């Protein structure tokens, strides 16, 4: 798109000044989308190889859904949601995450009765946070949910899928898997008392947020990033010591499977996750390469959520991969080089050549559906068209002029081929020779 024309300039300006995107919401421009699609193709291939199916969900849900699932005393619901009243006075929210909407949809369509489901979705999420590197107000998550399985084998499957992705993407040395077990609600209640007693004894040392959480959501204190709190948190009782035998067995089952499959992990007893619905397994894939926004992918088990939202009791586990953070990790990967420039740029000068060029280009696309071919539009001299061909990044220019199309009529079509990235000479060939050349050069 031309941004230099008068009209474009006028369009971009409102009477009050320059029109800009909403803070924290970004355009993904055409020099980035190829990397997004290359990464997405690898991610989707991985999902398919484990039998996961795609589900597409609305970006807006009733506010109540998020309050009832994520929890009232969480960062997301307390301060990060984009909530508004629509014209009929109903409170709606731009989805801050995907699990709640996914579970809502499955209950609504009656898909959870005794079924095992393996699902994924990819799309924008919205959170009103302070924008910074790796933290945006509109960002993208690839979410995966496995429903109907209660054992640790499916927890291991999700982690193996993650590990396979990271290896395929060449990131296995850049991420670390951290694991914890949150136990059951009953176990967390007992632990919570011990934790509150501990923090009460040190109340003077708590920051403001943590003091508020002491009554509302004390486990979240463990998640505090406040530097002054770290020593205190280090000394707090550990949830792992409060787990019952069943929870321990689940966790042991998971770690044994990960060890059998040679997936490296570290235990992080302070990993609690920011959403209320998690139980038993929680995990995060963390990197040190993205500064403070180090969690690339995070998830866990949520065995009570479906029932809590009015569905049949259904064990479930899932995770969300933060696409912007993944893409940032891939910035210097070979995947980033696979730019989608045209392979061929067709130059055509004169009315006859324009007509013949149109027909030739359509024939080429019939024969080579994967050929990236740009046809020059808008006329102009050979010189100006060559300039455009060069700028396009194409490897070859095809040339059609009066000489090649035989303006005097009768003679068969000939085409000039000029290599644009080497010093090799231009040659002139028949249409059949051109087809052979393209076949050999790009498709054999
Ligand atoms: P954080 O601790 O970084 O705020 P979170 O616990 O809020 O993360 P989740 O709700 O678990 O994050 O979301 C899963 C993943 O989605 C995160 O690990 C991250 O990669 C990505 N993510 C979350 N919030 C944002 C955001 N505001 N901008 C970009 N990516 C995000
Ligand atoms: Mg957050």
CSV table of C-alpha atoms and ligand atoms in Angstrom, one decimal:
chain,number,residue,atom,x,y,z
A,1,UNK,CA,0.0,0.0,0.0
A,2,UNK,CA,1.3,3.4,-0.9
A,3,UNK,CA,1.6,5.7,2.1
A,4,UNK,CA,3.1,8.6,0.2
A,5,UNK,CA,0.0,9.6,-1.8
A,6,UNK,CA,-1.9,12.7,-0.8
A,7,UNK,CA,-5.0,10.7,-0.2
A,8,UNK,CA,-3.3,8.2,2.1
A,9,UNK,CA,-1.7,11.0,4.1
A,10,UNK,CA,-5.0,12.8,4.5
A,11,UNK,CA,-6.7,9.5,5.4
A,12,UNK,CA,-4.3,8.8,8.2
A,13,UNK,CA,-4.9,12.2,9.9
A,14,UNK,CA,-8.0,13.0,11.9
A,15,UNK,CA,-8.8,16.7,12.6
A,16,UNK,CA,-7.3,16.1,16.0
A,17,UNK,CA,-4.1,14.6,14.9
A,18,UNK,CA,-2.5,11.3,13.7
A,19,UNK,CA,-4.6,8.2,13.9
A,20,UNK,CA,-2.8,5.4,15.7
A,21,UNK,CA,-3.4,1.9,16.8
A,22,UNK,CA,-4.5,1.4,20.4
A,23,UNK,CA,-1.6,1.3,22.9
A,24,UNK,CA,-0.3,-2.2,23.3
A,25,UNK,CA,-2.1,-3.5,20.2
A,26,UNK,CA,0.2,-4.1,17.3
A,27,UNK,CA,0.1,-4.5,13.5
A,28,UNK,CA,1.9,-7.5,12.3
A,29,UNK,CA,3.3,-6.2,9.0
A,30,UNK,CA,4.0,-8.1,5.9
A,31,UNK,CA,7.7,-8.5,6.7
A,32,UNK,CA,6.8,-10.5,9.8
A,33,UNK,CA,3.8,-12.6,8.7
A,34,UNK,CA,5.9,-15.1,6.9
A,35,UNK,CA,7.7,-16.0,10.1
A,36,UNK,CA,4.3,-16.3,11.9
A,37,UNK,CA,3.1,-18.7,9.2
A,38,UNK,CA,6.2,-20.7,9.2
A,39,UNK,CA,6.0,-21.1,13.0
A,40,UNK,CA,2.3,-21.8,12.9
A,41,UNK,CA,2.8,-24.5,10.2
A,42,UNK,CA,5.2,-26.4,12.5
A,43,UNK,CA,3.0,-26.0,15.5
A,44,UNK,CA,-0.1,-27.2,13.6
A,45,UNK,CA,1.8,-30.2,12.2
A,46,UNK,CA,2.8,-31.1,15.8
A,47,UNK,CA,-0.8,-30.9,16.9
A,48,UNK,CA,-2.0,-33.0,14.1
A,49,UNK,CA,0.6,-35.7,14.8
A,50,UNK,CA,-0.8,-36.0,18.3
A,51,UNK,CA,-4.4,-36.1,17.1
A,52,UNK,CA,-5.6,-32.6,18.3
A,53,UNK,CA,-8.5,-30.9,16.4
A,54,UNK,CA,-9.0,-27.2,15.9
A,55,UNK,CA,-11.9,-25.3,17.5
A,56,UNK,CA,-12.7,-21.7,16.6
A,57,UNK,CA,-14.3,-19.6,19.3
A,58,UNK,CA,-15.7,-16.1,19.7
A,59,UNK,CA,-13.3,-13.3,20.9
A,60,UNK,CA,-16.0,-11.9,23.1
A,61,UNK,CA,-17.9,-13.7,25.9
A,62,UNK,CA,-20.2,-12.7,28.7
A,63,UNK,CA,-18.2,-11.2,31.6
A,64,UNK,CA,-19.7,-13.6,34.0
A,65,UNK,CA,-17.9,-16.5,32.3
A,66,UNK,CA,-14.5,-15.2,33.2
A,67,UNK,CA,-15.4,-14.2,36.7
A,68,UNK,CA,-16.7,-17.7,37.4
A,69,UNK,CA,-13.7,-19.5,35.9
A,70,UNK,CA,-10.6,-17.4,36.2
A,71,UNK,CA,-11.5,-16.3,39.7
A,72,UNK,CA,-12.5,-12.9,41.2
A,73,UNK,CA,-9.2,-12.3,43.0
A,74,UNK,CA,-6.8,-12.8,40.1
A,75,UNK,CA,-4.7,-10.2,38.2
A,76,UNK,CA,-6.8,-10.9,35.1
A,77,UNK,CA,-10.2,-10.4,36.6
A,78,UNK,CA,-9.2,-7.7,39.1
A,79,UNK,CA,-7.5,-5.4,36.7
A,80,UNK,CA,-6.8,-6.7,33.2
A,81,UNK,CA,-10.1,-7.3,31.5
A,82,UNK,CA,-11.5,-5.2,28.7
A,83,UNK,CA,-15.1,-5.2,29.9
A,84,UNK,CA,-17.9,-3.1,28.4
A,85,UNK,CA,-21.6,-2.9,28.1
A,86,UNK,CA,-23.1,-3.6,24.7
A,87,UNK,CA,-26.1,-1.7,23.3
A,88,UNK,CA,-28.5,-4.0,25.1
A,89,UNK,CA,-26.8,-3.3,28.4
A,90,UNK,CA,-25.2,-6.7,28.7
A,91,UNK,CA,-21.7,-6.9,30.3
A,92,UNK,CA,-19.3,-8.4,27.8
A,93,UNK,CA,-15.5,-9.0,27.9
A,94,UNK,CA,-12.8,-9.4,25.2
A,95,UNK,CA,-11.4,-12.8,26.0
A,96,UNK,CA,-8.3,-12.6,28.2
A,97,UNK,CA,-7.6,-16.3,27.7
A,98,UNK,CA,-9.2,-19.2,25.8
A,99,UNK,CA,-9.9,-22.1,28.3
A,100,UNK,CA,-13.1,-20.5,29.7
A,101,UNK,CA,-14.6,-20.0,26.3
A,102,UNK,CA,-13.6,-23.4,25.1
A,103,UNK,CA,-15.2,-25.1,28.1
A,104,UNK,CA,-18.3,-22.9,27.8
A,105,UNK,CA,-18.7,-24.0,24.1
A,106,UNK,CA,-18.2,-27.7,24.9
A,107,UNK,CA,-20.9,-27.6,27.7
A,108,UNK,CA,-23.2,-25.6,25.5
A,109,UNK,CA,-23.0,-28.1,22.6
A,110,UNK,CA,-23.3,-31.1,25.0
A,111,UNK,CA,-19.9,-32.5,23.8
A,112,UNK,CA,-18.5,-33.6,27.2
A,113,UNK,CA,-20.6,-36.7,28.0
A,114,UNK,CA,-18.1,-39.5,28.5
A,115,UNK,CA,-15.9,-38.2,25.7
A,116,UNK,CA,-12.2,-37.8,25.3
A,117,UNK,CA,-11.4,-34.6,23.5
A,118,UNK,CA,-8.1,-33.2,22.2
A,119,UNK,CA,-8.5,-29.6,21.0
A,120,UNK,CA,-6.5,-26.5,20.0
A,121,UNK,CA,-7.2,-22.9,19.0
A,122,UNK,CA,-5.2,-20.0,18.0
A,123,UNK,CA,-6.2,-16.3,18.2
A,124,UNK,CA,-6.0,-13.0,19.8
A,125,UNK,CA,-6.4,-12.4,23.6
A,126,UNK,CA,-6.9,-9.1,25.3
A,127,UNK,CA,-5.5,-7.9,28.7
A,128,UNK,CA,-5.2,-4.3,29.9
A,129,UNK,CA,-1.6,-4.6,31.2
A,130,UNK,CA,1.3,-2.1,31.1
A,131,UNK,CA,2.7,-2.7,27.6
A,132,UNK,CA,6.4,-3.6,27.5
A,133,UNK,CA,8.6,-6.0,25.5
A,134,UNK,CA,6.7,-9.4,25.5
A,135,UNK,CA,3.6,-7.9,27.1
A,136,UNK,CA,0.9,-6.5,25.0
A,137,UNK,CA,-2.8,-5.6,25.3
A,138,UNK,CA,-3.7,-7.7,22.3
A,139,UNK,CA,-1.5,-10.8,21.9
A,140,UNK,CA,-1.9,-14.2,20.5
A,141,UNK,CA,-2.1,-17.6,22.2
A,142,UNK,CA,-2.1,-21.1,20.8
A,143,UNK,CA,-4.2,-22.9,23.4
A,144,UNK,CA,-4.5,-26.7,23.8
A,145,UNK,CA,-7.0,-28.5,25.9
A,146,UNK,CA,-7.3,-32.3,26.6
A,147,UNK,CA,-10.6,-33.2,28.3
A,148,UNK,CA,-11.8,-36.5,29.8
A,149,UNK,CA,-8.5,-37.9,30.9
A,150,UNK,CA,-7.6,-38.0,34.6
A,151,UNK,CA,-4.2,-39.7,34.6
A,152,UNK,CA,-0.8,-38.1,34.4
A,153,UNK,CA,-0.2,-39.7,30.9
A,154,UNK,CA,-2.1,-37.0,29.1
A,155,UNK,CA,-0.2,-34.3,31.2
A,156,UNK,CA,3.0,-35.9,29.9
A,157,UNK,CA,1.6,-36.0,26.3
A,158,UNK,CA,1.0,-32.2,26.4
A,159,UNK,CA,4.5,-31.6,27.7
A,160,UNK,CA,6.0,-34.0,25.0
A,161,UNK,CA,4.1,-32.0,22.4
A,162,UNK,CA,5.7,-28.8,23.7
A,163,UNK,CA,9.1,-30.4,23.8
A,164,UNK,CA,8.8,-31.7,20.2
A,165,UNK,CA,7.8,-28.2,19.1
A,166,UNK,CA,10.7,-26.6,20.8
A,167,UNK,CA,13.1,-29.1,19.2
A,168,UNK,CA,11.6,-28.7,15.8
A,169,UNK,CA,12.0,-24.9,16.1
A,170,UNK,CA,15.6,-25.2,17.3
A,171,UNK,CA,14.7,-23.8,20.7
A,172,UNK,CA,15.5,-26.7,23.0
A,173,UNK,CA,18.5,-25.0,24.5
A,174,UNK,CA,16.6,-21.8,25.1
A,175,UNK,CA,13.7,-23.0,27.2
A,176,UNK,CA,13.5,-24.8,30.6
A,177,UNK,CA,10.5,-26.8,31.8
A,178,UNK,CA,9.4,-26.0,35.4
A,179,UNK,CA,6.9,-28.2,37.2
A,180,UNK,CA,4.9,-28.1,40.3
A,181,UNK,CA,1.9,-30.0,41.8
A,182,UNK,CA,-0.9,-27.9,43.3
A,183,UNK,CA,-2.8,-30.9,44.8
A,184,UNK,CA,-6.5,-30.8,45.3
A,185,UNK,CA,-8.7,-28.0,46.7
A,186,UNK,CA,-8.9,-29.7,50.1
A,187,UNK,CA,-5.1,-30.1,50.3
A,188,UNK,CA,-4.6,-26.5,49.2
A,189,UNK,CA,-7.0,-25.4,52.0
A,190,UNK,CA,-4.8,-26.9,54.7
A,191,UNK,CA,-1.7,-25.6,53.1
A,192,UNK,CA,-3.3,-22.2,52.8
A,193,UNK,CA,-3.7,-22.0,56.6
A,194,UNK,CA,-0.1,-22.8,57.2
A,195,UNK,CA,0.9,-20.3,54.6
A,196,UNK,CA,-1.3,-17.5,56.1
A,197,UNK,CA,0.1,-18.3,59.6
A,198,UNK,CA,3.6,-18.0,58.2
A,199,UNK,CA,3.0,-14.7,56.3
A,200,UNK,CA,1.1,-13.2,59.3
A,201,UNK,CA,4.1,-13.8,61.5
A,202,UNK,CA,6.0,-11.6,59.0
A,203,UNK,CA,3.2,-9.2,58.0
A,204,UNK,CA,5.5,-6.1,58.5
A,205,UNK,CA,7.7,-7.4,55.6
A,206,UNK,CA,4.8,-7.8,53.1
A,207,UNK,CA,4.3,-5.4,50.2
A,208,UNK,CA,0.9,-3.8,49.7
A,209,UNK,CA,-0.3,-6.3,47.1
A,210,UNK,CA,0.7,-9.3,49.2
A,211,UNK,CA,-1.0,-7.9,52.3
A,212,UNK,CA,-4.2,-7.6,50.3
A,213,UNK,CA,-3.7,-11.2,49.0
A,214,UNK,CA,-3.1,-12.5,52.5
A,215,UNK,CA,-6.9,-12.7,53.0
A,216,UNK,CA,-8.1,-13.0,49.4
A,217,UNK,CA,-5.6,-15.3,47.7
A,218,UNK,CA,-2.5,-16.1,49.8
A,219,UNK,CA,-1.0,-18.6,47.3
A,220,UNK,CA,-0.5,-15.8,44.8
A,221,UNK,CA,1.9,-14.2,47.3
A,222,UNK,CA,4.4,-16.9,46.2
A,223,UNK,CA,4.2,-15.6,42.7
A,224,UNK,CA,5.2,-12.1,43.7
A,225,UNK,CA,8.0,-10.6,41.7
A,226,UNK,CA,8.8,-8.0,44.4
A,227,UNK,CA,12.5,-8.2,45.1
A,228,UNK,CA,12.2,-7.4,48.8
A,229,UNK,CA,9.8,-10.4,49.2
A,230,UNK,CA,12.0,-13.0,47.7
A,231,UNK,CA,13.8,-14.1,50.9
A,232,UNK,CA,10.6,-14.3,52.8
A,233,UNK,CA,8.9,-16.4,50.0
A,234,UNK,CA,12.0,-18.7,49.9
A,235,UNK,CA,11.4,-19.6,53.6
A,236,UNK,CA,7.6,-20.2,53.2
A,237,UNK,CA,6.1,-23.7,53.8
A,238,UNK,CA,6.1,-25.8,50.5
A,239,UNK,CA,2.9,-27.0,49.0
A,240,UNK,CA,4.6,-30.2,47.9
A,241,UNK,CA,4.9,-31.2,51.6
A,242,UNK,CA,1.1,-30.9,52.1
A,243,UNK,CA,0.0,-33.2,49.4
A,244,UNK,CA,-2.0,-36.4,50.0
A,245,UNK,CA,-1.0,-39.8,48.6
A,246,UNK,CA,-3.2,-39.5,45.4
A,247,UNK,CA,-1.8,-36.2,44.4
A,248,UNK,CA,1.8,-37.4,45.1
A,249,UNK,CA,1.1,-40.5,43.0
A,250,UNK,CA,-0.2,-38.3,40.1
A,251,UNK,CA,2.9,-36.1,40.2
A,252,UNK,CA,5.2,-39.1,40.6
A,253,UNK,CA,3.5,-40.7,37.5
A,254,UNK,CA,4.1,-37.6,35.5
A,255,UNK,CA,7.8,-37.1,36.4
A,256,UNK,CA,8.4,-40.8,35.7
A,257,UNK,CA,6.9,-40.5,32.2
A,258,UNK,CA,9.0,-37.4,31.5
A,259,UNK,CA,12.1,-39.2,32.7
A,260,UNK,CA,11.3,-42.2,30.5
A,261,UNK,CA,10.9,-39.9,27.5
A,262,UNK,CA,14.1,-37.9,28.4
A,263,UNK,CA,12.4,-34.6,28.8
A,264,UNK,CA,14.5,-32.4,31.2
A,265,UNK,CA,12.5,-30.5,33.9
A,266,UNK,CA,13.1,-28.7,37.2
A,267,UNK,CA,10.8,-28.6,40.2
A,268,UNK,CA,9.6,-25.2,41.1
A,269,UNK,CA,7.7,-25.4,44.4
A,270,UNK,CA,6.7,-21.7,44.0
A,271,UNK,CA,5.0,-22.1,40.7
A,272,UNK,CA,1.3,-21.4,41.4
A,273,UNK,CA,0.0,-19.8,38.2
A,274,UNK,CA,-2.3,-16.8,38.1
A,275,UNK,CA,-5.7,-18.5,37.5
A,276,UNK,CA,-7.8,-20.0,40.2
A,277,UNK,CA,-8.9,-23.1,38.3
A,278,UNK,CA,-5.7,-25.1,38.3
A,279,UNK,CA,-5.1,-28.3,40.4
A,280,UNK,CA,-2.5,-31.0,40.5
A,281,UNK,CA,0.0,-30.5,37.6
A,282,UNK,CA,1.1,-26.9,36.7
A,283,UNK,CA,4.0,-26.2,34.4
A,284,UNK,CA,5.8,-23.4,32.6
A,285,UNK,CA,8.3,-23.3,29.8
A,286,UNK,CA,10.7,-20.4,30.8
A,287,UNK,CA,13.5,-18.7,28.9
A,288,UNK,CA,16.1,-16.3,30.1
A,289,UNK,CA,16.3,-14.6,26.7
A,290,UNK,CA,13.3,-12.4,26.9
A,291,UNK,CA,14.0,-10.4,30.1
A,292,UNK,CA,11.2,-10.2,32.6
A,293,UNK,CA,8.6,-11.7,30.3
A,294,UNK,CA,10.3,-15.1,30.4
A,295,UNK,CA,7.3,-17.5,30.3
A,296,UNK,CA,6.7,-18.7,26.8
A,297,UNK,CA,4.2,-21.4,27.4
A,298,UNK,CA,2.2,-22.2,30.6
A,299,UNK,CA,-0.5,-24.6,31.6
A,300,UNK,CA,-1.9,-27.1,34.0
A,301,UNK,CA,-4.7,-29.4,35.1
A,302,UNK,CA,-8.2,-28.0,35.8
A,303,UNK,CA,-10.3,-31.0,36.9
A,304,UNK,CA,-13.1,-29.0,38.6
A,305,UNK,CA,-13.6,-26.2,36.0
A,306,UNK,CA,-16.1,-28.0,33.8
A,307,UNK,CA,-18.4,-28.8,36.7
A,308,UNK,CA,-18.0,-25.3,38.1
A,309,UNK,CA,-19.3,-23.9,34.9
A,310,UNK,CA,-22.3,-26.2,34.9
A,311,UNK,CA,-21.1,-29.2,32.9
A,312,UNK,CA,-20.6,-32.8,33.8
A,313,UNK,CA,-17.5,-33.5,36.0
A,314,UNK,CA,-14.7,-33.8,33.5
A,315,UNK,CA,-11.0,-34.0,34.2
A,316,UNK,CA,-9.0,-31.7,32.0
A,317,UNK,CA,-5.6,-30.3,31.3
A,318,UNK,CA,-4.3,-27.6,29.0
A,319,UNK,CA,-1.8,-24.9,28.2
A,320,UNK,CA,-1.3,-21.7,26.3
A,321,UNK,CA,1.7,-20.8,24.2
A,322,UNK,CA,2.3,-17.0,23.9
A,323,UNK,CA,2.9,-16.5,20.2
A,324,UNK,CA,4.6,-13.1,20.4
A,325,UNK,CA,7.2,-14.5,22.9
A,326,UNK,CA,7.7,-17.6,20.8
A,327,UNK,CA,8.2,-15.4,17.7
A,328,UNK,CA,10.7,-13.2,19.6
A,329,UNK,CA,12.7,-16.3,20.4
A,330,UNK,CA,12.7,-17.2,16.7
A,331,UNK,CA,14.0,-13.8,15.5
A,332,UNK,CA,17.4,-15.1,14.6
A,333,UNK,CA,16.3,-18.6,13.5
A,334,UNK,CA,16.7,-19.8,9.9
A,335,UNK,CA,12.9,-19.8,9.8
A,336,UNK,CA,13.0,-16.0,9.8
A,337,UNK,CA,15.0,-16.0,6.5
A,338,UNK,CA,12.3,-17.8,4.5
A,339,UNK,CA,10.9,-14.5,3.1
A,340,UNK,CA,8.2,-14.9,0.5
A,341,UNK,CA,9.6,-12.8,-2.3
A,342,UNK,CA,8.5,-13.7,-5.8
A,343,UNK,CA,10.6,-16.2,-7.7
A,344,UNK,CA,9.7,-14.6,-11.0
A,345,UNK,CA,8.7,-11.0,-12.0
A,346,UNK,CA,7.1,-10.7,-15.4
A,347,UNK,CA,7.8,-7.6,-17.4
A,348,UNK,CA,5.6,-6.7,-20.4
A,349,UNK,CA,5.9,-3.6,-22.6
A,350,UNK,CA,3.2,-2.7,-25.2
A,351,UNK,CA,-0.4,-3.6,-25.5
A,352,UNK,CA,0.2,-6.9,-27.3
A,353,UNK,CA,2.8,-8.0,-24.7
A,354,UNK,CA,0.4,-7.1,-21.9
A,355,UNK,CA,-2.3,-9.3,-23.3
A,356,UNK,CA,0.2,-12.2,-24.1
A,357,UNK,CA,1.8,-11.8,-20.7
A,358,UNK,CA,-1.6,-12.2,-18.9
A,359,UNK,CA,-2.3,-15.4,-20.8
A,360,UNK,CA,1.3,-16.7,-20.2
A,361,UNK,CA,1.1,-16.0,-16.5
A,362,UNK,CA,-2.2,-17.8,-16.1
A,363,UNK,CA,-0.7,-20.8,-17.9
A,364,UNK,CA,2.3,-20.8,-15.6
A,365,UNK,CA,0.0,-20.7,-12.6
A,366,UNK,CA,-2.0,-23.6,-14.0
A,367,UNK,CA,1.1,-25.7,-14.5
A,368,UNK,CA,3.0,-24.6,-11.3
A,369,UNK,CA,0.5,-23.7,-8.5
A,370,UNK,CA,3.4,-23.2,-6.1
A,371,UNK,CA,5.3,-20.8,-8.3
A,372,UNK,CA,5.5,-17.3,-6.8
A,373,UNK,CA,5.0,-15.1,-9.8
A,374,UNK,CA,4.4,-11.3,-9.8
A,375,UNK,CA,3.1,-9.8,-13.1
A,376,UNK,CA,4.0,-6.1,-13.6
A,377,UNK,CA,0.9,-4.0,-13.7
A,378,UNK,CA,0.5,-0.3,-14.7
A,379,UNK,CA,2.7,-0.2,-17.8
A,380,UNK,CA,5.9,1.9,-18.0
A,381,UNK,CA,9.2,1.5,-19.9
A,382,UNK,CA,11.5,-1.5,-19.8
A,383,UNK,CA,13.8,0.5,-17.5
A,384,UNK,CA,11.2,1.3,-14.9
A,385,UNK,CA,9.8,-2.2,-15.0
A,386,UNK,CA,13.3,-3.7,-14.5
A,387,UNK,CA,13.7,-1.5,-11.5
A,388,UNK,CA,10.5,-2.8,-9.9
A,389,UNK,CA,11.6,-6.4,-10.8
A,390,UNK,CA,14.8,-5.9,-9.0
A,391,UNK,CA,13.2,-4.3,-6.0
A,392,UNK,CA,10.7,-7.2,-5.7
A,393,UNK,CA,13.6,-9.6,-4.7
A,394,UNK,CA,12.7,-11.9,-7.6
A,395,UNK,CA,15.4,-14.3,-8.9
A,396,UNK,CA,14.4,-13.9,-12.5
A,397,UNK,CA,12.7,-11.4,-14.7
A,398,UNK,CA,10.6,-12.7,-17.7
A,399,UNK,CA,10.5,-10.3,-20.5
A,400,UNK,CA,7.8,-9.8,-23.1
A,401,UNK,CA,8.2,-6.9,-25.6
A,402,UNK,CA,7.1,-6.4,-29.1
A,403,UNK,CA,10.0,-8.5,-30.4
A,404,UNK,CA,9.1,-11.5,-28.2
A,405,UNK,CA,5.3,-11.5,-28.9
A,406,UNK,CA,5.7,-10.9,-32.6
A,407,UNK,CA,3.6,-7.7,-33.0
A,408,UNK,CA,3.4,-8.3,-36.7
A,409,UNK,CA,1.4,-11.4,-35.9
A,410,UNK,CA,1.9,-15.1,-36.8
A,411,UNK,CA,5.2,-15.9,-35.1
A,412,UNK,CA,5.1,-18.1,-32.0
A,413,UNK,CA,5.6,-16.5,-28.6
A,414,UNK,CA,9.2,-16.2,-27.3
A,415,UNK,CA,10.1,-15.0,-23.8
A,416,UNK,CA,13.3,-13.4,-22.4
A,417,UNK,CA,14.7,-14.7,-19.2
A,418,UNK,CA,17.0,-12.5,-17.2
A,419,UNK,CA,18.7,-13.6,-14.0
A,420,UNK,CA,18.4,-10.8,-11.5
A,421,UNK,CA,20.7,-12.1,-8.7
A,422,UNK,CA,23.7,-13.3,-10.8
A,423,UNK,CA,25.7,-11.8,-13.7
A,424,UNK,CA,24.5,-14.5,-16.1
A,425,UNK,CA,23.3,-13.3,-19.6
A,426,UNK,CA,19.7,-12.8,-20.7
A,427,UNK,CA,18.4,-15.6,-23.0
A,428,UNK,CA,15.4,-15.9,-25.2
A,429,UNK,CA,13.4,-19.2,-25.2
A,430,UNK,CA,10.2,-20.7,-26.5
A,431,UNK,CA,7.2,-21.2,-24.2
A,432,UNK,CA,7.9,-24.9,-23.9
A,433,UNK,CA,11.6,-24.2,-23.0
A,434,UNK,CA,10.4,-21.7,-20.4
A,435,UNK,CA,8.2,-24.4,-18.8
A,436,UNK,CA,11.1,-26.8,-18.7
A,437,UNK,CA,13.4,-24.2,-17.2
A,438,UNK,CA,10.9,-23.4,-14.4
A,439,UNK,CA,10.4,-27.0,-13.7
A,440,UNK,CA,14.1,-27.7,-13.4
A,441,UNK,CA,15.0,-24.5,-11.6
A,442,UNK,CA,12.3,-24.5,-8.9
A,443,UNK,CA,10.5,-27.8,-8.8
A,444,UNK,CA,12.9,-30.7,-9.2
B,1,LIG,P1,2.7,-13.5,33.0
B,1,LIG,O1,3.1,-14.0,34.3
B,1,LIG,O2,3.8,-13.2,32.0
B,1,LIG,O3,1.8,-12.3,33.2
B,1,LIG,P2,0.4,-15.2,32.8
B,1,LIG,O4,0.5,-16.1,33.9
B,1,LIG,O5,-0.5,-14.0,33.0
B,1,LIG,O6,1.8,-14.6,32.3
B,1,LIG,P3,-1.0,-17.0,31.1
B,1,LIG,O7,-2.4,-16.5,31.5
B,1,LIG,O8,-0.7,-18.3,31.7
B,1,LIG,O9,0.1,-15.9,31.4
B,1,LIG,O10,-0.9,-17.0,29.5
B,1,LIG,C1,-0.1,-18.0,28.9
B,1,LIG,C2,1.0,-17.4,28.1
B,1,LIG,O11,0.5,-16.3,27.3
B,1,LIG,C3,2.1,-16.7,28.8
B,1,LIG,O12,3.0,-17.6,29.3
B,1,LIG,C4,2.7,-15.8,27.8
B,1,LIG,O13,3.6,-16.4,26.9
B,1,LIG,C5,1.5,-15.3,27.1
B,1,LIG,N1,1.0,-14.0,27.6
B,1,LIG,C6,0.2,-13.8,28.7
B,1,LIG,N2,-0.1,-12.5,28.8
B,1,LIG,C7,0.6,-11.9,27.8
B,1,LIG,C8,0.6,-10.5,27.3
B,1,LIG,N3,0.0,-9.5,28.0
B,1,LIG,N4,1.4,-10.2,26.2
B,1,LIG,C9,2.0,-11.2,25.5
B,1,LIG,N5,1.9,-12.5,25.9
B,1,LIG,C10,1.2,-12.9,27.0
B,2,LIG,MG1,-0.2,-12.0,33.5
